Each structure stands twice: as C-alpha cells, then as structure tokens.
Coordinates of C-alpha atoms (C1' of nucleotides) in Angstrom, one line a residue:
Chain A
M6 CA -26.2 -9.9 -196.8
K7 CA -22.9 -9.3 -198.4
V8 CA -22.5 -6.4 -200.8
A9 CA -20.7 -7.2 -204.2
R10 CA -17.2 -5.8 -204.5
Q11 CA -17.1 -2.5 -206.4
P12 CA -15.1 -2.7 -209.6
N13 CA -11.6 -0.9 -209.2
L14 CA -12.4 2.5 -210.6
E15 CA -9.9 4.1 -208.1
P16 CA -6.6 2.5 -208.1
M17 CA -6.3 0.5 -205.0
P18 CA -3.2 1.0 -202.7
E19 CA -0.9 -1.5 -204.1
D20 CA -1.1 -4.8 -202.2
T21 CA 1.7 -6.7 -200.9
E22 CA 2.1 -9.1 -203.7
A23 CA 2.2 -6.5 -206.2
K24 CA 4.7 -4.4 -204.1
I25 CA 6.9 -7.5 -203.9
F26 CA 6.7 -8.0 -207.6
R27 CA 7.5 -4.5 -208.6
A28 CA 10.6 -4.5 -206.2
A29 CA 11.8 -7.9 -207.7
E30 CA 11.3 -6.6 -211.2
E31 CA 13.8 -3.7 -210.5
E32 CA 16.2 -5.8 -208.6
F33 CA 16.5 -8.7 -211.1
V34 CA 16.6 -6.5 -214.0
A35 CA 19.3 -4.2 -212.4
R36 CA 21.6 -7.1 -210.9
G37 CA 20.7 -10.2 -212.7
Y38 CA 19.5 -13.4 -211.1
K39 CA 22.8 -14.1 -209.1
G40 CA 23.3 -10.5 -208.2
A41 CA 19.9 -9.9 -207.0
R42 CA 19.3 -10.1 -203.1
M43 CA 16.2 -11.0 -201.5
Q44 CA 16.9 -8.6 -198.7
H45 CA 17.0 -5.8 -201.2
I46 CA 13.8 -6.9 -202.7
A47 CA 12.0 -7.0 -199.2
D48 CA 13.6 -3.6 -198.2
Q49 CA 12.3 -2.0 -201.4
A50 CA 8.9 -3.4 -200.9
G51 CA 8.9 -2.3 -197.4
I52 CA 8.2 -5.7 -196.0
N53 CA 10.2 -8.7 -194.4
K54 CA 12.1 -11.2 -196.1
S55 CA 9.9 -14.0 -194.9
L56 CA 7.0 -12.6 -196.8
L57 CA 8.8 -13.1 -200.0
H58 CA 8.8 -16.7 -199.3
Y59 CA 5.1 -16.7 -198.1
Y60 CA 3.9 -15.2 -201.6
Y61 CA 6.7 -16.9 -203.9
R62 CA 8.2 -20.0 -202.5
S63 CA 11.7 -19.4 -203.5
K64 CA 13.9 -16.9 -205.3
E65 CA 13.8 -19.1 -208.3
K66 CA 10.1 -19.1 -208.5
L67 CA 10.0 -15.3 -208.0
F68 CA 12.5 -14.8 -210.7
R69 CA 10.4 -17.0 -213.1
A70 CA 7.3 -15.1 -212.2
V71 CA 8.9 -11.8 -212.7
F72 CA 10.6 -12.5 -215.8
S73 CA 7.9 -14.4 -217.6
K74 CA 5.6 -11.4 -217.2
T75 CA 8.3 -8.9 -218.3
A76 CA 9.3 -10.9 -221.3
E77 CA 5.7 -11.8 -222.2
K78 CA 5.0 -8.1 -222.3
V79 CA 7.9 -7.3 -224.4
F80 CA 8.9 -10.2 -226.8
P81 CA 5.4 -10.9 -228.4
K82 CA 5.4 -7.2 -229.6
I83 CA 8.4 -7.9 -231.6
P84 CA 6.9 -10.0 -234.3
K85 CA 3.7 -7.8 -234.3
M86 CA 5.7 -4.8 -235.1
W87 CA 6.5 -6.2 -238.6
G88 CA 3.7 -4.6 -240.6
W89 CA 2.7 -7.1 -243.4
D90 CA 1.1 -4.7 -245.8
V91 CA 4.0 -2.4 -247.0
P92 CA 7.2 -2.7 -248.9
L93 CA 10.0 -4.7 -247.2
I94 CA 12.3 -1.7 -246.4
E95 CA 9.4 0.2 -245.0
R96 CA 8.6 -2.8 -242.7
M97 CA 12.1 -3.0 -241.6
E98 CA 12.0 0.8 -240.8
R99 CA 8.8 0.1 -238.7
F100 CA 10.4 -2.6 -237.0
V101 CA 13.4 -0.4 -236.0
D102 CA 11.0 2.2 -234.8
G103 CA 8.9 -0.1 -232.7
Y104 CA 12.0 -1.9 -231.3
I105 CA 13.9 1.1 -230.2
D106 CA 10.7 2.5 -228.7
I107 CA 10.5 -0.6 -226.5
L108 CA 14.2 -0.3 -225.6
L109 CA 13.8 3.4 -224.6
K110 CA 11.0 2.3 -222.3
N111 CA 13.0 -0.6 -220.8
P112 CA 16.6 0.7 -221.0
M113 CA 17.9 -2.0 -218.7
L114 CA 16.3 -4.9 -220.4
P115 CA 19.1 -5.5 -223.0
S116 CA 21.7 -5.9 -220.5
F117 CA 19.7 -8.2 -218.4
V118 CA 18.7 -10.4 -221.3
M119 CA 22.4 -10.5 -222.5
H120 CA 23.5 -11.5 -219.1
E121 CA 21.0 -14.2 -218.4
L122 CA 21.6 -15.4 -222.1
Q123 CA 25.2 -16.1 -221.0
Q124 CA 24.8 -17.3 -217.4
N125 CA 21.7 -19.5 -218.2
P126 CA 21.0 -19.6 -222.0
G127 CA 18.7 -22.7 -221.8
Q128 CA 16.1 -20.8 -219.7
L129 CA 15.5 -17.7 -222.0
V130 CA 16.0 -19.7 -225.0
S131 CA 13.5 -22.4 -224.1
M132 CA 10.8 -19.6 -223.0
F133 CA 11.2 -17.5 -226.1
G134 CA 13.2 -19.2 -228.9
D135 CA 10.3 -20.9 -230.5
L136 CA 8.2 -17.7 -230.2
L137 CA 10.8 -15.7 -232.3
S138 CA 12.0 -18.4 -234.7
F139 CA 8.8 -18.8 -236.4
P140 CA 8.5 -15.1 -237.3
F141 CA 12.1 -15.1 -238.4
Q142 CA 11.4 -18.0 -240.9
K143 CA 8.5 -15.8 -242.4
V144 CA 10.7 -12.8 -242.7
K145 CA 13.5 -14.7 -244.2
E146 CA 11.2 -16.0 -247.0
E147 CA 10.1 -12.4 -247.7
I148 CA 13.7 -11.1 -247.7
L149 CA 14.6 -13.8 -250.2
R150 CA 11.7 -12.8 -252.4
S151 CA 12.6 -9.2 -252.3
M152 CA 16.0 -10.1 -253.3
E153 CA 14.8 -12.0 -256.3
S154 CA 12.5 -9.2 -257.3
G155 CA 15.3 -6.7 -257.0
E156 CA 13.7 -4.6 -254.5
I157 CA 16.8 -4.9 -252.1
R158 CA 20.5 -6.0 -252.7
K159 CA 21.4 -9.6 -252.3
T160 CA 22.2 -10.1 -248.7
D161 CA 22.4 -13.1 -246.3
P162 CA 19.1 -12.9 -244.3
E163 CA 20.9 -14.3 -241.0
H164 CA 23.5 -11.6 -241.1
L165 CA 20.7 -8.9 -241.9
L166 CA 18.9 -10.1 -238.9
A167 CA 22.1 -9.7 -236.7
N168 CA 22.7 -6.3 -238.1
V169 CA 19.3 -4.9 -237.6
V170 CA 18.9 -6.1 -234.1
G171 CA 22.5 -5.4 -233.1
L172 CA 22.3 -1.8 -234.5
C173 CA 19.2 -1.3 -232.2
V174 CA 20.4 -3.0 -229.1
F175 CA 24.2 -2.2 -228.9
P176 CA 24.1 1.2 -227.6
F177 CA 22.0 0.4 -224.7
V178 CA 24.3 -2.2 -223.6
A179 CA 27.5 -0.3 -224.3
R180 CA 26.2 2.9 -223.0
P181 CA 28.9 3.6 -220.1
M182 CA 31.8 3.1 -222.5
L183 CA 30.2 5.0 -225.4
E184 CA 29.5 7.9 -223.1
K185 CA 33.0 8.1 -221.9
V186 CA 34.7 7.6 -225.4
T187 CA 32.6 10.1 -227.2
G188 CA 32.6 12.5 -224.2
M189 CA 28.7 12.7 -224.3
S190 CA 26.8 13.7 -221.0
K191 CA 23.8 11.7 -219.7
E192 CA 21.4 14.1 -221.5
E193 CA 23.4 14.0 -224.7
F194 CA 23.3 10.3 -224.7
D195 CA 19.6 10.2 -224.0
Q196 CA 19.1 12.4 -227.1
F197 CA 21.6 10.2 -229.0
L198 CA 19.3 7.2 -228.3
I199 CA 16.2 9.0 -229.5
D200 CA 18.0 10.2 -232.7
R201 CA 19.3 6.6 -233.3
K202 CA 15.8 5.4 -234.6
Q203 CA 16.3 7.8 -237.6
H204 CA 19.8 7.0 -238.0
V205 CA 19.6 3.3 -238.0
K206 CA 16.7 3.4 -240.4
E207 CA 18.8 5.4 -242.9
F208 CA 21.7 3.4 -242.5
I209 CA 19.9 0.1 -243.2
H210 CA 18.2 1.8 -246.1
R211 CA 21.4 2.7 -247.7
A212 CA 23.1 -0.4 -247.2
L213 CA 20.1 -2.4 -248.6
A214 CA 19.1 -0.1 -251.7
P215 CA 19.8 -1.9 -254.9
Chain B
M27 CA 80.1 -20.0 -207.6
K28 CA 76.5 -19.5 -208.8
V29 CA 75.8 -20.3 -212.4
A30 CA 73.7 -17.7 -214.2
R31 CA 70.2 -18.8 -214.9
Q32 CA 69.8 -19.9 -218.5
P33 CA 67.3 -17.9 -220.6
N34 CA 64.1 -19.8 -221.1
L35 CA 64.6 -21.5 -224.2
E36 CA 62.5 -24.5 -223.3
P37 CA 59.1 -23.6 -221.8
M38 CA 59.3 -24.3 -218.1
P39 CA 56.5 -26.3 -216.3
E40 CA 54.0 -23.6 -215.3
D41 CA 54.6 -22.5 -211.7
T42 CA 51.8 -22.2 -209.3
E43 CA 51.2 -18.6 -209.6
A44 CA 50.9 -18.8 -213.4
K45 CA 48.4 -21.7 -213.1
I46 CA 46.4 -19.8 -210.7
F47 CA 46.3 -16.9 -213.0
R48 CA 45.3 -18.9 -216.1
A49 CA 42.6 -20.7 -214.2
A50 CA 41.2 -17.5 -212.7
E51 CA 41.1 -15.9 -216.2
E52 CA 38.9 -18.6 -217.4
E53 CA 36.6 -18.7 -214.4
F54 CA 36.2 -15.0 -214.4
V55 CA 35.5 -14.6 -218.1
A56 CA 33.1 -17.5 -218.1
R57 CA 31.1 -16.5 -215.1
G58 CA 31.8 -12.9 -214.3
Y59 CA 33.1 -11.4 -210.9
K60 CA 30.2 -12.5 -208.7
G61 CA 29.5 -15.8 -210.5
A62 CA 33.2 -16.9 -210.2
R63 CA 34.1 -19.2 -207.3
M64 CA 37.4 -19.5 -205.8
Q65 CA 37.0 -23.1 -205.3
H66 CA 36.6 -23.6 -209.0
I67 CA 39.7 -21.6 -209.8
A68 CA 41.6 -23.8 -207.1
D69 CA 40.2 -27.0 -208.5
Q70 CA 41.2 -25.9 -212.1
A71 CA 44.7 -24.9 -211.1
G72 CA 45.1 -28.3 -209.2
I73 CA 45.8 -26.7 -205.8
N74 CA 44.3 -25.7 -202.5
K75 CA 42.1 -22.8 -202.0
S76 CA 44.3 -21.3 -199.4
L77 CA 47.0 -20.9 -201.9
L78 CA 44.9 -18.4 -203.9
H79 CA 45.0 -16.1 -200.8
Y80 CA 48.6 -16.8 -200.5
Y81 CA 49.5 -15.5 -203.9
Y82 CA 46.6 -12.9 -204.3
R83 CA 45.3 -11.6 -200.9
S84 CA 41.6 -11.6 -202.0
K85 CA 39.1 -12.4 -204.8
E86 CA 39.1 -8.7 -205.6
K87 CA 42.9 -8.4 -206.1
L88 CA 42.9 -11.6 -208.0
F89 CA 40.3 -10.3 -210.4
R90 CA 42.0 -7.0 -210.8
A91 CA 45.3 -8.7 -211.6
V92 CA 43.6 -11.0 -214.2
F93 CA 41.4 -8.4 -215.8
S94 CA 44.0 -5.7 -216.0
K95 CA 46.3 -8.1 -218.0
T96 CA 43.5 -9.4 -220.2
A97 CA 42.4 -6.0 -221.1
E98 CA 45.8 -4.6 -221.4
K99 CA 46.5 -7.2 -223.9
V100 CA 43.3 -6.6 -225.9
F101 CA 42.2 -3.0 -225.8
P102 CA 45.5 -1.3 -227.0
K103 CA 45.2 -3.3 -230.1
I104 CA 42.2 -1.6 -231.0
P105 CA 43.4 1.9 -231.8
K106 CA 46.4 0.3 -233.5
M107 CA 44.3 -1.7 -236.0
W108 CA 43.4 1.6 -237.4
G109 CA 45.8 1.9 -240.5
W110 CA 46.6 5.5 -241.1
D111 CA 48.0 5.3 -244.6
V112 CA 45.0 4.3 -246.7
P113 CA 41.6 5.6 -247.7
L114 CA 39.0 5.9 -244.9
I115 CA 36.7 3.2 -245.9
E116 CA 39.7 0.8 -246.3
R117 CA 40.7 1.7 -242.7
M118 CA 37.4 0.8 -241.5
E119 CA 37.5 -2.5 -243.3
R120 CA 40.8 -3.1 -241.7
F121 CA 39.5 -2.2 -238.3
V122 CA 36.6 -4.6 -238.7
D123 CA 38.8 -7.4 -239.8
G124 CA 41.1 -7.0 -236.8
Y125 CA 38.4 -6.5 -234.5
I126 CA 36.5 -9.6 -235.4
D127 CA 39.7 -11.5 -235.3
I128 CA 40.2 -10.6 -231.6
L129 CA 36.7 -11.6 -230.9
L130 CA 37.1 -14.8 -232.7
K131 CA 40.1 -15.6 -230.4
N132 CA 38.3 -14.3 -227.3
P133 CA 34.6 -15.3 -227.9
M134 CA 33.6 -14.9 -224.2
L135 CA 35.1 -11.6 -223.8
P136 CA 32.4 -9.3 -225.2
S137 CA 29.7 -10.9 -222.8
F138 CA 32.1 -10.5 -219.9
V139 CA 32.9 -6.7 -220.8
M140 CA 29.2 -6.0 -221.2
H141 CA 28.4 -7.6 -217.9
E142 CA 31.1 -5.8 -215.8
L143 CA 30.1 -2.6 -217.7
Q144 CA 26.7 -2.9 -216.2
Q145 CA 27.6 -4.2 -212.7
N146 CA 30.5 -1.9 -212.1
P147 CA 30.8 0.7 -214.9
G148 CA 33.2 2.8 -213.2
Q149 CA 36.1 0.4 -213.0
L150 CA 36.1 -0.5 -216.8
V151 CA 35.6 3.0 -217.9
S152 CA 38.4 4.5 -215.7
M153 CA 40.7 1.8 -216.9
F154 CA 40.3 2.3 -220.6
G155 CA 37.9 5.1 -221.2
D156 CA 40.7 7.4 -221.9
L157 CA 42.8 5.0 -223.9
L158 CA 40.0 4.7 -226.3
S159 CA 38.6 8.2 -226.3
F160 CA 41.7 9.9 -227.8
P161 CA 41.8 7.7 -230.8
F162 CA 38.1 8.1 -231.4
Q163 CA 38.6 11.9 -231.4
K164 CA 41.3 11.5 -234.2
V165 CA 39.1 9.2 -236.1
K166 CA 36.2 11.5 -235.8
E167 CA 38.1 14.4 -237.3
E168 CA 39.1 12.2 -240.3
I169 CA 35.5 11.1 -240.7
L170 CA 34.4 14.7 -240.9
R171 CA 37.1 15.5 -243.4
S172 CA 36.2 12.5 -245.5
M173 CA 32.4 13.7 -245.5
E174 CA 33.6 17.1 -246.6
S175 CA 35.6 15.8 -249.5
G176 CA 32.7 13.6 -250.5
E177 CA 34.7 10.3 -250.0
I178 CA 31.8 9.1 -247.8
R179 CA 28.2 10.0 -247.2
K180 CA 27.3 12.5 -244.5
T181 CA 27.0 10.4 -241.3
D182 CA 27.1 11.3 -237.7
P183 CA 30.3 10.0 -236.3
E184 CA 29.1 8.9 -233.1
H185 CA 26.3 6.8 -234.6
L186 CA 29.0 5.4 -237.0
L187 CA 31.2 4.2 -234.1
A188 CA 28.2 2.6 -232.5
N189 CA 27.4 0.9 -235.8
V190 CA 30.8 -0.5 -236.6
V191 CA 31.4 -1.8 -233.0
G192 CA 27.9 -3.1 -232.5
L193 CA 27.8 -5.0 -235.9
C194 CA 31.1 -6.6 -234.8
V195 CA 30.3 -7.4 -231.2
F196 CA 26.5 -8.3 -231.1
P197 CA 26.7 -11.8 -232.6
F198 CA 29.1 -12.9 -230.0
V199 CA 26.9 -11.6 -227.1
A200 CA 23.5 -12.9 -228.5
R201 CA 24.9 -16.1 -229.8
P202 CA 22.5 -18.5 -228.0
M203 CA 19.4 -16.7 -228.9
L204 CA 20.5 -16.3 -232.6
E205 CA 21.4 -19.8 -233.0
K206 CA 18.0 -20.8 -231.7
V207 CA 16.1 -18.3 -233.9
T208 CA 18.0 -19.1 -237.1
G209 CA 18.2 -22.7 -236.3
M210 CA 21.9 -22.9 -236.9
S211 CA 24.1 -25.6 -235.3
K212 CA 27.2 -24.7 -233.3
E213 CA 29.3 -25.5 -236.4
E214 CA 27.2 -23.4 -238.7
F215 CA 27.3 -20.6 -236.2
D216 CA 31.2 -20.8 -236.0
Q217 CA 31.1 -20.4 -239.9
F218 CA 28.7 -17.5 -239.6
L219 CA 31.0 -15.5 -237.3
I220 CA 33.9 -16.2 -239.6
D221 CA 31.7 -15.0 -242.7
R222 CA 30.7 -12.0 -240.6
K223 CA 33.9 -10.1 -241.3
Q224 CA 33.1 -10.1 -245.1
H225 CA 29.7 -9.1 -244.6
V226 CA 30.0 -6.4 -242.0
K227 CA 32.7 -4.8 -244.4
E228 CA 30.2 -4.9 -247.3
F229 CA 27.3 -3.7 -245.3
I230 CA 29.3 -0.6 -244.1
H231 CA 30.8 -0.1 -247.4
R232 CA 27.4 0.2 -249.0
A233 CA 26.0 2.3 -246.3
L234 CA 28.8 4.9 -246.5
A235 CA 29.3 4.9 -250.3
P236 CA 28.4 8.4 -251.6
Chain C
dG17 C1' 55.0 -22.9 -200.5
dT18 C1' 51.5 -26.0 -199.6
dC19 C1' 48.3 -28.3 -196.7
dT20 C1' 44.2 -29.1 -193.2
dA21 C1' 41.2 -27.1 -190.2
dT22 C1' 38.4 -23.3 -188.8
dA23 C1' 36.6 -18.6 -188.4
dT24 C1' 33.4 -15.3 -190.3
dA25 C1' 29.9 -13.4 -193.1
dG26 C1' 26.2 -13.5 -196.2
dG27 C1' 22.1 -15.1 -198.1
dG28 C1' 18.2 -18.2 -198.9
dA29 C1' 14.8 -20.7 -196.6
dT30 C1' 11.9 -22.4 -192.5
dA31 C1' 9.4 -22.6 -187.8
dG32 C1' 6.4 -20.6 -184.9
dA33 C1' 4.2 -16.8 -182.5
dC34 C1' 0.7 -13.4 -183.2
Chain D
dG26 C1' -0.6 -12.2 -193.6
dT27 C1' 3.0 -10.6 -191.2
dC28 C1' 6.6 -10.6 -188.0
dT29 C1' 11.0 -12.5 -185.2
dA30 C1' 14.3 -15.9 -184.5
dT31 C1' 17.0 -19.2 -186.3
dC32 C1' 18.7 -22.8 -189.4
dC33 C1' 21.7 -24.2 -192.9
dC34 C1' 24.6 -24.0 -196.6
dT35 C1' 27.9 -21.8 -199.3
dA36 C1' 31.9 -18.9 -200.0
dT37 C1' 35.7 -16.0 -198.7
dA38 C1' 39.3 -15.6 -195.8
dT39 C1' 42.7 -16.9 -192.0
dA40 C1' 45.7 -19.7 -188.4
dG41 C1' 48.7 -22.9 -187.8
dA42 C1' 51.1 -27.3 -188.8
dC43 C1' 54.5 -29.3 -191.8

DNA sequence: GTCTATATAGGGATAGAC
DNA sequence: GTCTATCCCTATATAGAC
C-alpha cells in the first residue's frame, strides 16, 4: 500500500525545473531577451541545454514563464500600495516607500523592463497595461478632487504620475553614470538609494504643498 | 593643371561612407548593439553587406564610430546649457529647457543610452563620465552656496541631480507604458512631452523655493 | 569601390540512446 | 529525465572577380 507523500516541511532539494527557472530569471533580467543565452542558463542550472527544451519548449516560452511570474509578483503590489484611508499626500508617500522597497529588492528589474519596453513594447504593455491603467484612473480622480479642495496645488495628473514614478526609478536605471559623475562608491550609492525614499517623499511633498 | 576643388556650396550627393554611417546610426539607436543587424544597415544604405566591412572593419568598429560621434554631438552640450550669469533656479530652468529640447530631437537616445549603460557600462562611462563629472562638481558647489544664502531650500545635491535628470528623461524611456496607462494617443503624448518642459520647471521651482 | 560567393561561428532546436 | 550528437538557421566576416 502506498504511503501518502509527506507535506514539505523540510525544503526539498531544488528540482530541475525550479533550477532552470531560477537560472533563467537571472539570465533574462541581466541580459534581456535577445542577450540571454540558453547555454548560460543551462550552465547556471548545472544541466544540459536539451533539458531546457524538455521542460520549456522554446526560449520564447521559457521567457514568458519567467517574466509572467516575476511581473505577476511585482506589478500587482503597485496598486495595492496605495492606501485608501489617509490624506492624498500621505498616500503618495506610502506609494514611494513601497515602490522603492520593491526596487531595492529587485535592482535590475527597472533596466530590464525599460529595455523590453523598447524592443518589444506590445508584449509588456498587453500583459500589464490594463492592470495598471484602472488604478491610475481612480488615482487621477482623487488627485483632481484634492486639487479642488485645495489639499494640493493644481497639477496635471499625468505629469504627476511621470514625476513620481520617474523619481523612484531613474537612479536604478542610470546607476553607473550617476556613480561616476558624483564620484560615489558602490557602498555610498547603496546608501544613496536607501536615503532616496525620504528625499523623494520630501521633494514631492514640497512641490505639491499648496 | 588641376583646378582646386570648389568649396561645398551645394550639398553633394551623400557618398557611400556617409550613407553607411547614417544608416548605422538609425539601426544602432533603434535596436542597440546586439539587436542591430549589419544586413539592415546595408539595406538601408542601399549597398552590399561586404561594403560595410570595406569601410569599417567590423560591427564593433562601426558601432564605436557611430556612437562616438552621436555622443560627442550631444553630451558636450549638456554642461554648456548651464548659463553662468543668472540666479541658480533660473539656470536649472534653462538646463531643463535645453535638455528636453535635445531629447525631443533625439527621442530614442535615452533608451539607447540606458540599455548600453546596463550591457556595457564601462564603455560609456569611460567615454563621458569625466566630461560630466567636472561640471557636476562646479554645479554642486553653487548649489551648496545657494543653500547657504537661503536662495533655495536645503537639499542634497546628488539627489537633486538625479531628480532633475530623471524628471526630464523618464517619460522618453517609459513612453509605451505611460501611453497605455494614461490612455493617451501618439499625438497627445507628443504634446505631453512638449508641455513637460514647463511642467518640470514649475515642479522643481516649487520644490526648491525656500 | 562594389559586387557574388563562401567561410566560419554561434545559438536555438531536435533525434535518439540510455 | 537526462545525456550526446547533430541539424539548421542566422549573422559576421573574408576571398576574389570585375
């Protein structure tokens, strides 16, 4: 008689599929779709190239699997960070906090998204455009209301969106040049990115205060 | 007896080398180094692939030629835009104006630079890091002075640099996603980018006003 | 200088043994 | 499931005729 499989209390040694997945994640994020090499992924996973095709039929399918998971993990957090129960400026501050926290945990993600956005805009936009555009419409309405009530200055909501996201994302994408220009070391720049949460919040706060 | 060559009053028909160069410029900026195809460049220039190698020995050399020129045309303008004879906030406004003007004329350039910066940071940084870091030091000193004199609020100069450049550059890089999320058409987004000069200037002005 | 033809290399994908 | 061997396409680069 078969014994029922025990639930995974101890972490199992990573199975092949998971190893491939994790290796692919690194490779794609680091080098983009075109730059990624199936051979590198196989090497990193410690297996043969053919096995990649056994588990995921093609590079394209592997990419979709990896990126769907990564993005589904990250993107849905974005609208949720927007707390709905406090004044608008405080909500934006929470958003900045949560957003930069995600970026600190996934520092290569912005460059990756920017790159794929240029090389293959349709794919990303079709996957996540709708997911993000509905929350934006809700936020936009609130911004307009807060402007009416005098809580914040009159500002174009589309520009405000670009400002907030851009202020958070840009240092991650432009890191090598910023390091050189400012003369910061790796460690100093890491600290700079952590400090950035506070700075961006204050910067936006001042710009929006009536 | 040979007659001296007339100066080029009339534009000469573009010679092969120039045609190749211009075609390569488009291809590399649009698709990045890895994505670029020698065949596309040859087609666009209306010549054979082999001629590319006759004029420029390899893809790598062609890339360096093209990008050195493009970047040498654009980067040195950046420190020059900083007028030295007016109050600090006005200088920053001039900088934003001039910088966004450059981007409007080269809308694909930011994505290209971001991408190469990630794939091959050393190359770009070594070419232009020094060129930009000296002006930054001068600007930083002035920012600190203006903070002392109370002309602007106390702000960290490194963060301020990231803010100003990021606010200008980000919409160009994230364009496809921003179009989708905001629901803007191509034409509306073009106008958005033009309006952005004014918006960014005001945003920075408010954030820095004492 | 410009072309055709071809060499060479790299990478994704498949066949088939075990 | 995992490996070895190989196919096949694409892309850079070169040889050589004109």
